[in-house]
Amino acid sequence: MKDTIAAFKKHLSKLGAYEHAMSKLYNDSVTVMPPKGSEVVGNAMGVLSEEEYKLATSSELRDMIETILAHKDEVDLITLREAEEKHEELCKLEKIPMDEYVQHQIDVNAASAAWHEAKATNDFELFRPHLEKMVAFNRKMAHYYAPDKPAYDTLLNEYEKGLTMETLDKFFADVRKKVVPLLNDIVARGRRIDTDFLDKEYPVDKQRILTDRLMKIMCMDPQRSCIGETEHPYTINFTKNDVRIMTHYHSDMLLSSFYSVVHEAGHATYELNIGDELTDSFLGSGVSMGVHESQSRLYENIIGRSEEFMSVVYDDLKELFPEQLKDVTREQLFLAANKVEPSLIRTEADELTYPLHIMVRYELEKQLISGTLEVKDLPKAWNEMMKEYLGVDVPSDTEGVLQDSHWSGGMFGYFPSYAIGSAYGAQMIAAMKQDFDVMEQVKSGELQPIIDWLTERIYRFGCIKKPKELVENACKAEFDPKYYTDYLSEKFTKIYQL
Ligand SMILES: [Zn+2]
């Protein structure tokens, strides 16, 4: 057994090295690489992913996993969980023919480059053939994995184990029932909130200083994390000792990068606080997209858009932007950060209309994957649904169907995790409030006790526990979207004085 475990760990470490190299290439390609570098990276990705595929599906690995799983009581928990996860992955990977798998990696790279150009030039036609390939691959992959299951359920499971259309249909029906009337009320008779001061000129170099201060407030360890810039903000982690945040600055939008940073720092906080014993294991990473988004959105919205957090950053903002924020009070800033307005762009959407943006993507993805909607008809369907749910007219595909990077990365079934994550986060904060005065803590500017509470119940476990178990562990109850819809109703009824 000792030899098997040693060989298994060596194999995993080799596999991890390929994954590490590929994610660094990816990160480079969407941050600093000049556009023409794309082709050579695509080829390198093809070679590396072929090697990775061979390692991940090798008969030696299968033998080692089977030996370990047959002697469960002789192995430690980390090794056992590694074997279980790799077994599941291997069984799935084996079902995809290698040439199709490798081709997909190359296609993703090309799709990503095409999407960047299509978005920049408002040219959906340029992206369309790439998107068709992404949809086709996802449908095929779902069929390979589970031919008898609805394809979209299989895809959802890739990002949040156990999540189904049945759960989501109910969840979104609940959101629709509570959010849409509240939104209509706000539009019809809510107080007017002034946000004009947010659109003044906010020099990017000053915004970078603000980012550094936010990273401090969020307790980000500068020895293990850093910040860069890209088109579409994200967080990428290689180990708990190398976590990177990417943001995007708009000189005429004060709060855009501000909340991107708080959001991404939420993701990063999760990664930075995973247990040390998992540092060298692939289990040393966030467990699922839903749980990950619960953290980013909890920091961004419940904490970051609170009156208490605003009082922490107010002096810094006034110091960095004295002219732009002259005469702007703390209260005005708080209200501006929570202004509700049906709009076009998901990442700029307010907290209340945000789940409606997700609902649009969810409904369209279901149709694309089931085949009831063709890619060529997607822009039209997008525009119609935005009108139906949010009441907005979409003036261009750049501000419509081309706005997000997910589909160009071949990710279908990812978006719902944003909404379900918000709901997890609301329930977690409700549970945290049973233990201490969370908002008083935020007001003090000392977020460490909040991070500690979440580390104890969620972060430290990495992928050792499953998403459902972690959420129940933190909330001491089953997942219930009621906490989320109650939180939204209470917060926005008060803000809008309804
Ligand atoms: Zn996120």
Coordinates of C-alpha atoms and ligand atoms in Angstrom, one line a residue:
M1 CA 0.0 0.0 0.0
K2 CA 2.8 2.4 0.9
D3 CA 4.4 2.0 -2.5
T4 CA 1.0 2.4 -4.3
I5 CA 0.3 5.6 -2.4
A6 CA 3.8 7.0 -3.2
A7 CA 3.3 6.2 -6.9
F8 CA -0.2 7.7 -6.8
K9 CA 1.1 10.9 -5.3
K10 CA 3.9 11.1 -7.8
H11 CA 1.4 10.6 -10.7
L12 CA -0.9 13.4 -9.2
S13 CA 2.1 15.7 -8.9
K14 CA 3.0 15.2 -12.6
L15 CA -0.7 15.8 -13.6
G16 CA -0.8 18.9 -11.4
A17 CA 2.3 20.2 -13.2
Y18 CA 0.6 20.0 -16.6
E19 CA -2.5 21.7 -15.2
H20 CA -0.4 24.4 -13.6
A21 CA 1.4 25.1 -16.9
M22 CA -1.9 25.3 -18.8
S23 CA -3.6 27.7 -16.4
K24 CA -0.5 29.9 -16.4
L25 CA -0.6 30.0 -20.2
Y26 CA -4.3 30.8 -20.1
N27 CA -3.7 33.5 -17.5
D28 CA -1.0 35.0 -19.6
S29 CA -3.0 34.9 -22.8
V30 CA -5.9 36.9 -21.3
T31 CA -3.8 39.5 -19.5
V32 CA -0.5 40.6 -21.1
M33 CA -0.1 38.6 -24.3
P34 CA -0.3 40.6 -27.5
P35 CA -3.2 39.4 -29.8
K36 CA -1.0 37.7 -32.4
G37 CA 0.5 35.4 -29.8
S38 CA -2.7 33.4 -29.7
E39 CA -1.9 30.8 -32.3
V40 CA 1.3 29.5 -30.7
V41 CA -0.4 29.3 -27.3
G42 CA -3.2 27.3 -28.9
N43 CA -0.7 24.8 -30.2
A44 CA 1.1 24.6 -26.9
M45 CA -2.2 24.1 -25.1
G46 CA -3.0 21.3 -27.5
V47 CA 0.2 19.4 -26.8
L48 CA 0.0 19.9 -23.0
S49 CA -3.7 18.9 -22.8
E50 CA -2.9 15.7 -24.8
E51 CA -0.3 14.8 -22.3
E52 CA -2.6 15.7 -19.4
Y53 CA -5.4 13.6 -20.9
K54 CA -3.0 10.6 -21.2
L55 CA -1.9 10.9 -17.6
A56 CA -5.4 11.4 -16.3
T57 CA -6.8 8.3 -18.1
S58 CA -3.8 6.0 -17.9
S59 CA -4.3 2.4 -16.9
E60 CA -1.5 2.8 -14.2
L61 CA -3.6 5.5 -12.6
R62 CA -6.7 3.4 -12.7
D63 CA -4.9 0.5 -11.1
M64 CA -3.6 2.7 -8.3
I65 CA -7.0 4.2 -7.7
E66 CA -8.7 0.8 -7.6
T67 CA -6.1 -0.5 -5.1
I68 CA -6.6 2.5 -2.9
L69 CA -10.4 2.3 -3.0
A70 CA -10.2 -1.4 -2.2
H71 CA -8.2 -0.7 1.0
K72 CA -10.1 2.3 2.2
D73 CA -9.3 1.8 5.9
E74 CA -5.6 1.7 5.3
V75 CA -5.3 5.1 3.8
D76 CA -5.6 8.7 5.2
L77 CA -8.6 10.9 4.4
I78 CA -6.8 13.1 2.0
T79 CA -5.5 10.2 -0.1
L80 CA -8.9 8.6 0.0
R81 CA -10.7 11.7 -1.2
E82 CA -8.1 12.2 -3.9
A83 CA -8.7 8.7 -5.2
E84 CA -12.4 9.1 -5.1
E85 CA -12.3 12.4 -7.1
K86 CA -9.8 11.1 -9.6
H87 CA -11.8 8.0 -10.1
E88 CA -14.9 10.0 -10.9
E89 CA -12.9 12.2 -13.3
L90 CA -11.3 9.3 -15.0
C91 CA -14.6 7.5 -15.5
K92 CA -15.9 10.7 -17.2
L93 CA -12.8 11.5 -19.2
E94 CA -12.6 8.0 -20.6
K95 CA -15.9 8.5 -22.2
I96 CA -14.7 11.4 -24.4
P97 CA -12.5 10.2 -27.3
M98 CA -9.1 11.7 -27.0
D99 CA -9.0 13.5 -30.4
E100 CA -12.3 15.2 -29.5
Y101 CA -11.0 16.3 -26.1
V102 CA -7.7 17.7 -27.6
Q103 CA -9.6 19.4 -30.4
H104 CA -11.9 21.1 -27.9
Q105 CA -8.9 22.6 -26.0
I106 CA -7.7 24.1 -29.3
D107 CA -11.2 25.3 -30.1
V108 CA -11.6 27.0 -26.7
N109 CA -8.5 28.9 -27.3
A110 CA -9.7 30.1 -30.8
A111 CA -13.1 30.9 -29.4
S112 CA -11.7 33.0 -26.7
A113 CA -9.6 35.0 -29.1
A114 CA -12.6 35.4 -31.5
W115 CA -14.9 36.5 -28.7
H116 CA -12.5 39.2 -27.6
E117 CA -12.5 40.6 -31.2
A118 CA -16.2 40.1 -31.7
K119 CA -17.0 41.9 -28.5
A120 CA -14.6 44.8 -29.3
T121 CA -16.1 45.2 -32.8
N122 CA -19.8 44.3 -32.1
D123 CA -19.6 41.4 -34.6
F124 CA -21.6 38.4 -33.4
E125 CA -21.1 36.7 -36.8
L126 CA -17.4 36.5 -36.1
F127 CA -18.0 34.6 -32.9
R128 CA -21.0 32.5 -34.1
P129 CA -19.1 29.5 -35.7
H130 CA -16.9 29.3 -32.5
L131 CA -20.0 29.4 -30.3
E132 CA -21.6 26.7 -32.4
K133 CA -18.6 24.4 -31.7
M134 CA -18.8 25.2 -28.0
V135 CA -22.5 24.3 -27.8
A136 CA -22.0 21.1 -29.9
F137 CA -19.2 20.0 -27.7
N138 CA -21.1 20.5 -24.5
R139 CA -24.1 18.6 -25.9
K140 CA -21.9 15.8 -27.0
M141 CA -19.9 15.7 -23.7
A142 CA -23.1 15.6 -21.7
H143 CA -24.3 12.7 -23.8
Y144 CA -21.0 10.8 -23.3
Y145 CA -21.1 11.4 -19.5
A146 CA -24.7 10.4 -19.0
P147 CA -26.7 9.4 -22.1
D148 CA -29.9 8.9 -20.1
K149 CA -29.9 12.2 -18.2
P150 CA -31.1 15.6 -19.5
A151 CA -27.9 17.1 -21.0
Y152 CA -28.2 20.4 -19.1
D153 CA -28.5 18.6 -15.7
T154 CA -25.2 16.9 -16.5
L155 CA -23.6 20.2 -17.3
L156 CA -24.9 21.8 -14.1
N157 CA -23.3 19.0 -12.2
E158 CA -19.9 19.9 -13.5
Y159 CA -20.0 23.2 -11.6
E160 CA -22.3 22.3 -8.7
K161 CA -22.6 18.7 -7.8
G162 CA -26.2 17.6 -7.5
L163 CA -27.7 20.8 -8.9
T164 CA -30.6 20.1 -11.3
M165 CA -33.1 22.0 -13.5
E166 CA -35.8 20.9 -11.1
T167 CA -34.1 22.8 -8.2
L168 CA -33.3 25.8 -10.3
D169 CA -36.7 26.1 -11.9
K170 CA -38.2 26.3 -8.4
F171 CA -35.5 28.6 -7.2
F172 CA -35.9 31.1 -10.1
A173 CA -39.7 30.9 -9.8
D174 CA -39.3 32.0 -6.2
V175 CA -36.9 34.8 -7.1
R176 CA -39.2 35.9 -9.9
K177 CA -42.2 35.9 -7.5
K178 CA -40.5 38.1 -5.0
V179 CA -38.0 40.2 -7.0
V180 CA -40.2 41.3 -10.0
P181 CA -43.0 43.0 -7.9
L182 CA -40.4 44.6 -5.7
L183 CA -38.6 45.9 -8.7
N184 CA -41.8 47.2 -10.2
D185 CA -42.6 49.0 -7.0
I186 CA -39.1 50.6 -6.9
V187 CA -39.4 51.8 -10.5
A188 CA -42.9 53.1 -9.9
R189 CA -42.7 54.8 -6.5
G190 CA -39.3 54.3 -4.9
R191 CA -37.3 57.4 -3.8
R192 CA -34.9 58.8 -6.4
I193 CA -31.2 58.1 -5.8
D194 CA -28.6 60.3 -7.2
T195 CA -25.6 58.6 -8.8
D196 CA -24.3 61.3 -11.1
F197 CA -21.2 61.8 -9.0
L198 CA -20.1 58.2 -9.7
D199 CA -19.6 59.0 -13.5
K200 CA -17.1 61.8 -13.1
E201 CA -13.5 61.3 -14.1
Y202 CA -11.8 59.0 -11.6
P203 CA -8.1 58.6 -12.7
V204 CA -7.1 55.0 -13.0
D205 CA -3.8 55.5 -11.1
K206 CA -5.9 56.7 -8.1
Q207 CA -8.2 53.8 -8.5
R208 CA -5.2 51.5 -8.3
I209 CA -4.3 53.0 -4.9
L210 CA -7.9 52.4 -3.8
T211 CA -7.5 48.7 -4.9
D212 CA -4.4 48.3 -2.7
R213 CA -6.3 49.7 0.3
L214 CA -9.3 47.4 -0.4
M215 CA -6.9 44.4 -0.5
K216 CA -5.7 45.4 3.0
I217 CA -9.2 45.8 4.4
M218 CA -10.0 42.3 2.9
C219 CA -6.9 40.9 4.8
M220 CA -5.3 39.7 1.6
D221 CA -1.8 38.3 2.2
P222 CA 0.6 40.2 -0.2
Q223 CA 3.1 37.4 0.0
R224 CA 0.6 35.0 -1.5
S225 CA -1.7 37.1 -3.7
C226 CA -1.4 39.8 -6.2
I227 CA -3.6 41.9 -8.6
G228 CA -3.5 42.4 -12.3
E229 CA -5.6 43.8 -15.1
T230 CA -7.8 42.2 -17.8
E231 CA -10.9 42.8 -19.8
H232 CA -13.2 40.7 -17.7
P233 CA -12.3 40.5 -13.9
Y234 CA -11.6 37.0 -12.5
T235 CA -9.6 35.2 -9.8
I236 CA -7.2 32.4 -10.6
N237 CA -5.4 30.2 -8.1
F238 CA -2.5 27.9 -8.6
T239 CA -2.0 26.9 -5.0
K240 CA -3.1 28.7 -1.8
N241 CA 0.3 30.4 -2.0
D242 CA -0.3 31.9 -5.5
V243 CA -3.7 33.5 -5.9
R244 CA -4.2 36.3 -8.4
I245 CA -7.0 38.7 -8.9
M246 CA -7.6 40.5 -12.2
T247 CA -9.7 43.6 -12.4
H248 CA -10.7 46.1 -15.1
Y249 CA -10.6 49.9 -14.5
H250 CA -13.1 52.3 -16.1
S251 CA -12.1 55.9 -15.5
D252 CA -15.7 57.1 -15.6
M253 CA -17.1 54.6 -13.2
L254 CA -15.9 54.8 -9.6
L255 CA -17.6 51.7 -8.2
S256 CA -17.0 49.3 -11.1
S257 CA -13.5 48.2 -10.3
F258 CA -14.2 48.8 -6.6
Y259 CA -16.8 46.1 -6.5
S260 CA -14.9 43.8 -8.9
V261 CA -12.0 43.9 -6.5
V262 CA -14.2 43.2 -3.4
H263 CA -15.9 40.4 -5.3
E264 CA -12.7 38.8 -6.5
A265 CA -11.1 39.2 -3.1
G266 CA -14.0 37.1 -1.8
H267 CA -13.0 34.3 -4.1
A268 CA -9.3 34.8 -3.2
T269 CA -10.0 34.8 0.5
Y270 CA -11.6 31.3 0.1
E271 CA -8.5 30.0 -1.7
L272 CA -6.0 31.7 0.7
N273 CA -7.5 30.1 3.7
I274 CA -7.6 26.5 2.6
G275 CA -6.0 24.1 5.1
D276 CA -2.2 23.9 4.9
E277 CA -2.4 20.1 4.8
L278 CA -4.0 20.5 1.3
T279 CA -1.4 22.8 -0.2
D280 CA 0.2 20.1 -2.4
S281 CA -3.1 18.4 -3.2
F282 CA -5.5 19.2 -6.0
L283 CA -8.1 19.1 -3.2
G284 CA -6.6 22.3 -2.0
S285 CA -9.0 24.5 -3.9
G286 CA -12.6 25.8 -3.6
V287 CA -15.1 23.0 -3.8
S288 CA -17.6 24.3 -6.4
M289 CA -18.7 27.3 -8.3
G290 CA -21.8 27.8 -6.2
V291 CA -19.8 27.8 -2.9
H292 CA -17.2 30.0 -4.5
E293 CA -19.8 32.5 -5.6
S294 CA -21.4 32.4 -2.2
Q295 CA -18.1 33.9 -0.9
S296 CA -17.5 36.5 -3.6
R297 CA -21.1 37.7 -3.5
L298 CA -21.3 37.7 0.2
Y299 CA -18.3 40.1 0.4
E300 CA -19.4 42.1 -2.5
N301 CA -23.0 42.7 -1.6
I302 CA -23.9 41.8 2.0
I303 CA -20.7 43.2 3.4
G304 CA -19.4 45.5 0.7
R305 CA -22.7 47.3 -0.1
S306 CA -23.6 47.8 3.5
E307 CA -23.7 51.1 5.4
E308 CA -21.1 49.8 7.7
F309 CA -18.6 49.0 5.0
M310 CA -19.2 52.3 3.4
S311 CA -18.2 54.0 6.7
V312 CA -14.9 52.1 6.6
V313 CA -13.9 53.2 3.1
Y314 CA -15.5 56.6 3.0
D315 CA -12.5 58.5 4.3
D316 CA -10.2 56.8 1.8
L317 CA -12.5 57.7 -1.0
K318 CA -12.7 61.3 0.0
E319 CA -8.9 61.5 0.3
L320 CA -8.3 60.0 -3.1
F321 CA -11.0 61.8 -4.9
P322 CA -11.6 65.1 -3.0
E323 CA -12.9 67.0 -6.0
Q324 CA -15.1 64.3 -7.5
L325 CA -16.7 63.5 -4.1
K326 CA -16.9 67.0 -2.7
D327 CA -20.3 67.4 -0.9
V328 CA -21.0 63.7 -1.2
T329 CA -22.1 62.2 2.1
R330 CA -21.6 58.7 3.5
E331 CA -25.3 58.1 3.1
Q332 CA -25.3 59.3 -0.5
L333 CA -22.4 56.9 -1.3
F334 CA -24.2 54.0 0.4
L335 CA -27.4 54.8 -1.5
A336 CA -25.6 55.1 -4.8
A337 CA -23.9 51.7 -4.3
N338 CA -27.4 50.2 -3.9
K339 CA -29.3 52.0 -6.7
V340 CA -31.7 49.7 -8.4
E341 CA -32.0 50.1 -12.1
P342 CA -32.9 47.6 -14.8
S343 CA -29.8 47.6 -17.0
L344 CA -27.9 45.8 -19.8
I345 CA -24.6 44.5 -18.3
R346 CA -24.7 41.7 -15.8
T347 CA -21.4 42.5 -14.1
E348 CA -22.5 46.1 -13.5
A349 CA -26.0 45.2 -12.4
D350 CA -27.3 46.1 -9.0
E351 CA -27.9 43.4 -6.4
L352 CA -31.6 43.2 -6.9
T353 CA -31.8 42.9 -10.7
Y354 CA -28.7 40.6 -10.8
P355 CA -30.5 37.3 -10.5
L356 CA -32.8 38.3 -13.4
H357 CA -29.7 38.6 -15.6
I358 CA -28.8 35.1 -14.5
M359 CA -32.3 33.9 -15.2
V360 CA -31.9 35.1 -18.9
R361 CA -28.7 33.1 -19.3
Y362 CA -30.2 30.1 -17.6
E363 CA -33.3 30.0 -19.8
L364 CA -31.2 30.5 -23.0
E365 CA -28.6 27.9 -22.0
K366 CA -31.3 25.3 -21.4
Q367 CA -32.7 26.0 -24.9
L368 CA -29.3 25.9 -26.6
I369 CA -28.3 22.6 -25.0
S370 CA -31.7 21.0 -25.5
G371 CA -31.6 22.1 -29.2
T372 CA -34.8 24.2 -29.2
L373 CA -32.7 27.3 -29.9
E374 CA -30.0 27.7 -32.5
V375 CA -26.9 29.8 -32.1
K376 CA -27.8 31.9 -35.1
D377 CA -31.1 32.9 -33.4
L378 CA -29.4 33.6 -30.0
P379 CA -29.0 37.4 -30.3
K380 CA -32.7 37.9 -31.1
A381 CA -33.7 35.5 -28.3
W382 CA -31.4 37.3 -25.9
N383 CA -32.8 40.7 -26.7
E384 CA -36.4 39.5 -26.4
M385 CA -35.7 38.0 -23.0
M386 CA -33.9 41.1 -21.7
K387 CA -37.0 43.0 -22.6
E388 CA -39.3 40.5 -21.0
Y389 CA -37.5 40.1 -17.6
L390 CA -35.7 43.5 -17.2
G391 CA -37.7 45.8 -19.5
V392 CA -34.6 47.0 -21.3
D393 CA -33.8 47.4 -25.1
V394 CA -30.5 46.0 -26.1
P395 CA -28.7 48.4 -28.5
S396 CA -25.8 46.2 -29.6
D397 CA -24.5 42.6 -29.2
T398 CA -21.5 43.9 -27.4
E399 CA -23.8 45.1 -24.7
G400 CA -26.0 42.0 -25.1
V401 CA -25.2 38.5 -26.0
L402 CA -21.4 39.1 -26.4
Q403 CA -20.9 40.6 -22.9
D404 CA -19.7 37.6 -20.9
S405 CA -16.6 35.4 -21.5
H406 CA -18.1 32.1 -20.2
W407 CA -19.5 30.7 -23.4
S408 CA -16.3 31.4 -25.3
G409 CA -14.6 29.3 -22.6
G410 CA -16.9 26.5 -23.4
M411 CA -18.7 26.8 -20.0
F412 CA -22.5 26.1 -20.0
G413 CA -24.2 25.5 -16.7
Y414 CA -21.9 27.9 -14.9
F415 CA -24.1 31.0 -14.7
P416 CA -26.7 29.5 -12.3
S417 CA -24.0 29.1 -9.7
Y418 CA -23.8 32.9 -9.4
A419 CA -27.5 33.1 -8.3
I420 CA -27.4 30.0 -6.1
G421 CA -24.2 31.3 -4.6
S422 CA -25.9 34.6 -3.6
A423 CA -28.5 32.5 -1.9
Y424 CA -26.0 30.4 0.0
G425 CA -24.2 33.5 1.1
A426 CA -27.4 35.1 2.5
Q427 CA -28.1 32.0 4.5
M428 CA -24.5 31.8 5.8
I429 CA -24.6 35.4 7.0
A430 CA -27.9 34.6 8.8
A431 CA -26.2 31.7 10.6
M432 CA -23.1 33.8 11.4
K433 CA -25.3 36.4 13.0
Q434 CA -26.4 33.8 15.5
D435 CA -22.8 33.8 16.8
F436 CA -21.8 37.5 16.7
D437 CA -22.8 40.9 15.6
V438 CA -21.6 40.7 12.0
M439 CA -22.4 44.2 10.9
E440 CA -20.8 45.7 14.0
Q441 CA -17.7 43.8 13.1
V442 CA -17.8 45.1 9.5
K443 CA -18.2 48.7 10.9
S444 CA -15.0 48.3 12.9
G445 CA -13.1 47.6 9.6
E446 CA -11.7 44.4 11.1
L447 CA -12.9 41.6 8.9
Q448 CA -10.7 38.8 10.3
P449 CA -13.4 37.3 12.7
I450 CA -15.7 36.9 9.7
I451 CA -12.9 35.2 7.7
D452 CA -12.1 33.0 10.7
W453 CA -15.8 31.9 11.0
L454 CA -15.9 31.0 7.3
T455 CA -12.5 29.3 7.4
E456 CA -13.6 27.1 10.3
R457 CA -16.8 26.0 8.5
I458 CA -15.9 26.1 4.8
Y459 CA -12.5 27.4 3.6
R460 CA -10.2 25.0 5.4
F461 CA -11.9 21.9 3.9
G462 CA -11.0 22.6 0.3
C463 CA -12.6 19.8 -1.7
I464 CA -12.6 17.3 1.3
K465 CA -16.3 17.8 1.9
K466 CA -19.0 18.1 -0.8
P467 CA -20.8 21.4 -1.5
K468 CA -24.1 20.4 0.2
E469 CA -22.3 19.2 3.3
L470 CA -20.3 22.4 3.5
V471 CA -23.4 24.6 3.2
E472 CA -25.2 22.6 5.8
N473 CA -22.1 22.7 8.0
A474 CA -22.0 26.5 7.9
C475 CA -25.8 27.1 8.1
K476 CA -26.7 24.3 10.5
A477 CA -29.7 23.7 8.3
E478 CA -30.6 22.6 4.8
F479 CA -30.2 25.1 1.9
D480 CA -33.3 27.4 1.8
P481 CA -33.6 30.3 -0.7
K482 CA -36.0 32.1 1.6
Y483 CA -33.0 33.7 3.4
Y484 CA -31.9 35.3 0.2
T485 CA -35.3 36.6 -1.0
D486 CA -36.1 37.8 2.6
Y487 CA -32.7 39.6 2.7
L488 CA -33.4 41.3 -0.6
S489 CA -36.9 42.3 0.3
E490 CA -35.9 43.7 3.7
K491 CA -32.8 45.6 2.4
F492 CA -34.5 47.2 -0.6
T493 CA -37.8 48.0 1.0
K494 CA -35.8 50.0 3.6
I495 CA -33.5 51.7 1.1
Y496 CA -36.3 52.7 -1.2
Q497 CA -38.7 53.6 1.7
L498 CA -41.5 51.5 0.4
Ligands
ZN1 ZN -17.2 35.5 -9.1

